[in-house]
Short mmCIF file of N, CA and C in Angstrom, two decimals:
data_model
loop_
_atom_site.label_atom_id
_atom_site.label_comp_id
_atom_site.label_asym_id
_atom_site.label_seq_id
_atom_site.Cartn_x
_atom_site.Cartn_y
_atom_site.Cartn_z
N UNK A 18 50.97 -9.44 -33.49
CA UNK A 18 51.10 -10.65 -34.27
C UNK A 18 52.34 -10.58 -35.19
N UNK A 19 52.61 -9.27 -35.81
CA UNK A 19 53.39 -9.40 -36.78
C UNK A 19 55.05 -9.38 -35.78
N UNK A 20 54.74 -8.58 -34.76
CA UNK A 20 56.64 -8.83 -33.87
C UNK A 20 56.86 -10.47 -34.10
N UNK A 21 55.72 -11.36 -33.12
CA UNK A 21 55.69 -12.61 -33.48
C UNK A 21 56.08 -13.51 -34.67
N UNK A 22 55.50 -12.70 -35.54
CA UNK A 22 55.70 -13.87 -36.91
C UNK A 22 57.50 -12.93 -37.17
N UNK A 23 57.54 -11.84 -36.99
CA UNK A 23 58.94 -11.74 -37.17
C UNK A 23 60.44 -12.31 -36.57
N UNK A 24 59.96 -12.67 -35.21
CA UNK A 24 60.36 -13.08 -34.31
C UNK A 24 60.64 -15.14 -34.91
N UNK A 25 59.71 -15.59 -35.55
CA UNK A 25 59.94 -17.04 -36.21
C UNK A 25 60.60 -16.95 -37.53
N UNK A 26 60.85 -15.78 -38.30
CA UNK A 26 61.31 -15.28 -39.60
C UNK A 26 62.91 -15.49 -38.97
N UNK A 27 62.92 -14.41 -38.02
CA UNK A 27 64.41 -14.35 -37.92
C UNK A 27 65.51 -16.24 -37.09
N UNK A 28 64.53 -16.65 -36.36
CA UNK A 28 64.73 -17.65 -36.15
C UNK A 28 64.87 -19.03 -37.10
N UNK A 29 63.95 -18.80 -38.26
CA UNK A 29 64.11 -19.33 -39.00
C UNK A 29 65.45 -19.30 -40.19
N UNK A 30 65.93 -18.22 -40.62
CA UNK A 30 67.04 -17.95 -41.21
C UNK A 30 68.22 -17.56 -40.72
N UNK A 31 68.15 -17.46 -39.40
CA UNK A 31 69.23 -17.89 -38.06
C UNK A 31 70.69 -17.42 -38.93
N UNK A 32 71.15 -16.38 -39.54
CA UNK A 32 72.05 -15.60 -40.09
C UNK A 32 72.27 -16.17 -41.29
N UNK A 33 71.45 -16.75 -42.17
CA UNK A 33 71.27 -16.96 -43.69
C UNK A 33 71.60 -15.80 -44.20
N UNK A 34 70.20 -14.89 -43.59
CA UNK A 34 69.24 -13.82 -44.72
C UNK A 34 69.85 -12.72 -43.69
N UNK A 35 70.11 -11.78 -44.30
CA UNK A 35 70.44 -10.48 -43.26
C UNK A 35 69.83 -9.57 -43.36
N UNK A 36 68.55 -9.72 -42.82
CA UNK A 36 67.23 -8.40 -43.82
C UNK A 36 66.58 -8.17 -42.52
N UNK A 37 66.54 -7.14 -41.74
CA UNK A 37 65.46 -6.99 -40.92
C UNK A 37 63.88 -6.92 -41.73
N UNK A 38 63.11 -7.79 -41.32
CA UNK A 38 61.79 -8.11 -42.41
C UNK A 38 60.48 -6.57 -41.30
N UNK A 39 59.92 -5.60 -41.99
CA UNK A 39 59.26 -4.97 -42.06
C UNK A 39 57.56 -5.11 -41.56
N UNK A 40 56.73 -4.82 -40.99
CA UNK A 40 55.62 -4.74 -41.25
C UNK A 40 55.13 -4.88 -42.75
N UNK A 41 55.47 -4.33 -43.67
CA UNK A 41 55.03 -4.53 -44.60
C UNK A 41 55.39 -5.61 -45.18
N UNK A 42 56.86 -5.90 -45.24
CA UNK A 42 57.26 -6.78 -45.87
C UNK A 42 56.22 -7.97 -45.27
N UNK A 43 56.23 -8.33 -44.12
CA UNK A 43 55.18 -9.19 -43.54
C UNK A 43 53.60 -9.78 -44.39
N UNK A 44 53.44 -9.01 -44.53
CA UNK A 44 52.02 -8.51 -44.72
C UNK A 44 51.58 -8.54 -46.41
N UNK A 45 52.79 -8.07 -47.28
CA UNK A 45 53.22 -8.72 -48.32
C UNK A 45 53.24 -10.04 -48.89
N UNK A 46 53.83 -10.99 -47.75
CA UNK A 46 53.38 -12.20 -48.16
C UNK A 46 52.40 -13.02 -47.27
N UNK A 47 51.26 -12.48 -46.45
CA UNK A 47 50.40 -12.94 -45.88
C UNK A 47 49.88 -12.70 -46.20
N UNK A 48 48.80 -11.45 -47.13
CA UNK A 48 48.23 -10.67 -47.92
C UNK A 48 48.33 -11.10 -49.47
N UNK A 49 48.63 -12.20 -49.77
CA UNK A 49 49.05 -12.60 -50.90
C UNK A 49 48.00 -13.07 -51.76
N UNK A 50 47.08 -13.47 -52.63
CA UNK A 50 46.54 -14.37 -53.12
C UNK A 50 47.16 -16.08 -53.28
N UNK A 51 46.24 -16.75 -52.43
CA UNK A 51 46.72 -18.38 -52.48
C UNK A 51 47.70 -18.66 -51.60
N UNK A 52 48.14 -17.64 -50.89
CA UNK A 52 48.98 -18.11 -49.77
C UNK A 52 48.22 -18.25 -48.41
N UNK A 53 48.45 -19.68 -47.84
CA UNK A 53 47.78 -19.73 -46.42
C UNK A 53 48.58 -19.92 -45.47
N UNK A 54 48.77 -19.80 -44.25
CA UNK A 54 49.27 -19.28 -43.48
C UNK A 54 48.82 -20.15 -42.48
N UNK A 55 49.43 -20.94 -41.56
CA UNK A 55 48.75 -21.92 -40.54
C UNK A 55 49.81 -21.58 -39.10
N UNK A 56 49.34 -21.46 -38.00
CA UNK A 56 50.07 -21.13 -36.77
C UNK A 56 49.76 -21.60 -35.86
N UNK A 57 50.85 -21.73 -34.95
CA UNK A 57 50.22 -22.61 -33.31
C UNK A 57 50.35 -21.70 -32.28
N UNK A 58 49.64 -21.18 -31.92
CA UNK A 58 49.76 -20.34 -30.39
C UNK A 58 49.51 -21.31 -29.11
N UNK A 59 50.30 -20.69 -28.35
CA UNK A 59 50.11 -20.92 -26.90
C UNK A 59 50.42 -19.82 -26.10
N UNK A 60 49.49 -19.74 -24.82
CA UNK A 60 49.32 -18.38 -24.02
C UNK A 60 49.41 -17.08 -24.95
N UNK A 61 48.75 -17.19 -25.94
CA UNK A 61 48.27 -16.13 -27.18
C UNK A 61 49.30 -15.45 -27.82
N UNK A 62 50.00 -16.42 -27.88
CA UNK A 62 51.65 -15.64 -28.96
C UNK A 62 52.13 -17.20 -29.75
N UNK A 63 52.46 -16.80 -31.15
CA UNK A 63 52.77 -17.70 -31.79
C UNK A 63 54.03 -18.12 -31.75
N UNK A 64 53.65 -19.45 -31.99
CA UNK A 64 55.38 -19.93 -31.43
C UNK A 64 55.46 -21.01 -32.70
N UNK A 65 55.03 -20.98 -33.53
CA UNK A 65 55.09 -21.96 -34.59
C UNK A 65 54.05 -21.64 -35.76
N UNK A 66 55.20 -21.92 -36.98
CA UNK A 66 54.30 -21.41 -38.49
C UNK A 66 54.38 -22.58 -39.52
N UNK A 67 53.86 -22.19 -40.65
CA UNK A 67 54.43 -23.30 -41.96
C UNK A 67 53.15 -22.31 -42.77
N UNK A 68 54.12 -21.91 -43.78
CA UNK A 68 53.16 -21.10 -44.99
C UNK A 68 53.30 -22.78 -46.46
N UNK A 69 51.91 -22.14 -46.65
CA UNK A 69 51.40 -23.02 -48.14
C UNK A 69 51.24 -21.65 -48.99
N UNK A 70 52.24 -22.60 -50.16
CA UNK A 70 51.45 -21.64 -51.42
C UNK A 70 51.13 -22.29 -52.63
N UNK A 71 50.08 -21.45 -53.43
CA UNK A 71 49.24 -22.57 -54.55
C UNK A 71 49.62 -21.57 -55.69
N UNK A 72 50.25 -22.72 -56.28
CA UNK A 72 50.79 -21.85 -57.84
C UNK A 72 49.98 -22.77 -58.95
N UNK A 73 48.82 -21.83 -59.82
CA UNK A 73 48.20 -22.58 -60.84
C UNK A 73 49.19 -22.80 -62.17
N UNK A 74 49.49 -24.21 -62.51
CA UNK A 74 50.37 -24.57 -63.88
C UNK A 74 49.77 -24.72 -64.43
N UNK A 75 50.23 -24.95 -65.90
CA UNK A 75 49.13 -24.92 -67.21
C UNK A 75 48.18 -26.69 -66.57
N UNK A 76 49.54 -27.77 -66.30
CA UNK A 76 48.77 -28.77 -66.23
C UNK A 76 48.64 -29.13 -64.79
N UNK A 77 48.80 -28.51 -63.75
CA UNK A 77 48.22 -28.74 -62.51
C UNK A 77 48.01 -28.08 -61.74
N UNK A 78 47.41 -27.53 -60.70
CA UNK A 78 47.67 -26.94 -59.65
C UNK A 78 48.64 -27.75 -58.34
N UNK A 79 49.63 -26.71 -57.91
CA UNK A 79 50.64 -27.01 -57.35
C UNK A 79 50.70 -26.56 -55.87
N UNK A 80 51.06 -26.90 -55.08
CA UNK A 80 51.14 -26.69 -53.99
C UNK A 80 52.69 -26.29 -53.02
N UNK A 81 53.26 -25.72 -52.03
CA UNK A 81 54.35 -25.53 -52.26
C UNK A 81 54.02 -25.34 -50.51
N UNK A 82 54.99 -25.66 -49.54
CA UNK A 82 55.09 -25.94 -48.32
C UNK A 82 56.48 -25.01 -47.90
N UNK A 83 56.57 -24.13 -47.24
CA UNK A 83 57.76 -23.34 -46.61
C UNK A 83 57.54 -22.76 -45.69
N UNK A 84 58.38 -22.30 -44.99
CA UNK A 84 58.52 -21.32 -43.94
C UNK A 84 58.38 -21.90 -42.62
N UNK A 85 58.78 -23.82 -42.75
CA UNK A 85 57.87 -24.29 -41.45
C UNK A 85 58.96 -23.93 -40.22
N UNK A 86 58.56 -23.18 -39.24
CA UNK A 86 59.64 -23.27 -38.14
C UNK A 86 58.64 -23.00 -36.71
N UNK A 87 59.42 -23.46 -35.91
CA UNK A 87 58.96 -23.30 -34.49
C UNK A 87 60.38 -23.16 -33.56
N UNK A 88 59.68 -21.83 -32.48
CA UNK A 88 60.49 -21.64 -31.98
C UNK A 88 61.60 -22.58 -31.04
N UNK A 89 62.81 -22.14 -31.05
CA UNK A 89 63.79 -23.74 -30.23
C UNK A 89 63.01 -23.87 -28.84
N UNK A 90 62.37 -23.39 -28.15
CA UNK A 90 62.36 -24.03 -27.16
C UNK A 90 61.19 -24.74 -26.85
N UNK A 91 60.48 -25.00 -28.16
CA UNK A 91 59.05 -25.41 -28.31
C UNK A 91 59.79 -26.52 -29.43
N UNK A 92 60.83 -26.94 -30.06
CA UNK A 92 60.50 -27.84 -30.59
C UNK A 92 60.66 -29.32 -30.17
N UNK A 93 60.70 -30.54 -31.07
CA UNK A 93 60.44 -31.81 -31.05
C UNK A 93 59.48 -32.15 -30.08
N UNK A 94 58.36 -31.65 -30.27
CA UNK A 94 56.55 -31.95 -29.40
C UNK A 94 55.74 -32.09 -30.60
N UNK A 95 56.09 -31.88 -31.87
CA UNK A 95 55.06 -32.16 -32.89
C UNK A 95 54.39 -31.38 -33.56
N UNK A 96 54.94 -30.03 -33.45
CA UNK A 96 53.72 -29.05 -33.45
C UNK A 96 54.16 -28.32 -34.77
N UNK A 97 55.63 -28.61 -34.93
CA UNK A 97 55.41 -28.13 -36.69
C UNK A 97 54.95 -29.05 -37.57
N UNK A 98 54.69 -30.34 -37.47
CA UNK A 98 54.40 -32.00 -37.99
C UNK A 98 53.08 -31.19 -38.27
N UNK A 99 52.50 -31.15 -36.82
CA UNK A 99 51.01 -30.65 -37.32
C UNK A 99 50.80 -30.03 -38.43
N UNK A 100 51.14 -28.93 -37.75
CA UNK A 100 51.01 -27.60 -38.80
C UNK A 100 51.20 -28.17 -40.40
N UNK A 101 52.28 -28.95 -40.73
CA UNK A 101 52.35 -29.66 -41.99
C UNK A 101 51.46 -30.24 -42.36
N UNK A 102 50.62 -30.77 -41.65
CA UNK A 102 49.93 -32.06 -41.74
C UNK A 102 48.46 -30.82 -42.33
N UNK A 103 48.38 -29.95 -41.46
CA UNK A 103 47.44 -29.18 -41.86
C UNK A 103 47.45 -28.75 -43.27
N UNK A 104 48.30 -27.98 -43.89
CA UNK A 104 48.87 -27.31 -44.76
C UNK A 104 48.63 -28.56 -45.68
N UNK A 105 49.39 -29.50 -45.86
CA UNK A 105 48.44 -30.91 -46.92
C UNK A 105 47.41 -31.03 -46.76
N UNK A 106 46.69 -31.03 -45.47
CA UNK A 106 45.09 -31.13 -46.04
C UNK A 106 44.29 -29.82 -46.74
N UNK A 107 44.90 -29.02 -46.53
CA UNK A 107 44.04 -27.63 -47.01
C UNK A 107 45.22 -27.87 -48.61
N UNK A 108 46.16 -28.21 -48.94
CA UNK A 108 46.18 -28.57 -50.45
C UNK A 108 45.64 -29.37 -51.19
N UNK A 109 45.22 -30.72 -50.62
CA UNK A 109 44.13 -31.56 -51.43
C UNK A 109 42.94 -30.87 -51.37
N UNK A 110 42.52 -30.08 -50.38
CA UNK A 110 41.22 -29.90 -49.99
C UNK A 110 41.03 -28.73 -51.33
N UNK A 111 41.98 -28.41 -52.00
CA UNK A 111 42.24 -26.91 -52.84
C UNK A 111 42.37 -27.82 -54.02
N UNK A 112 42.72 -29.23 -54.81
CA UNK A 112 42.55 -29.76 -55.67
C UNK A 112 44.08 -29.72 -56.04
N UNK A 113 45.13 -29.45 -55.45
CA UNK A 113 46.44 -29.91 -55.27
C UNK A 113 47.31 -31.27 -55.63
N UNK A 114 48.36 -31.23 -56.44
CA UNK A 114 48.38 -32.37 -56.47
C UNK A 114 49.63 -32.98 -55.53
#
């Protein structure tokens, strides 16, 4: 799982970030408190992510949407939309504003 999610990391920052990302490092922010993590597999390997994270403020709880990517040869079919679409409902569903 984690080659996978590394495998959408590096695709995602496509020579931004120049960090080979770690097992741990991984796991670090999946292992997080309040971070959820939503994925699309097909033929049992992930090919699409979008992390939520919930930061409590004095006057709201906040919600925060990143990391959405899917691999190029899987995109414009909808499937990171989803994944978004998910990630908002599990933030209202969390009292999000």
């Amino acid at each position: 799982m984690k080659e996978q999610i590394r495998k959408l990391i590096k695709e995602l920052f496509a020579g931004r970030v120049d960090k080979e990302f770690t097992d741990k490092d991984i796991s670090n922010v999946l292992n997080q408190n309040y971070v959820y993590s939503f994925f699309h597999r097909e033929n049992n390997e992930i090919i699409a992510m979008t992390m939520l994270y919930v930061v409590q403020l004095f006057s709201r709880k906040l919600a925060v949407i990143e990391e959405v990517c899917t691999l190029q040869e899987h995109i414009n079919k909808g499937i990171g939309s989803t994944l978004v679409k998910k990630a908002v409902k599990k933030a209202k569903d969390l009292g999000c504003d």
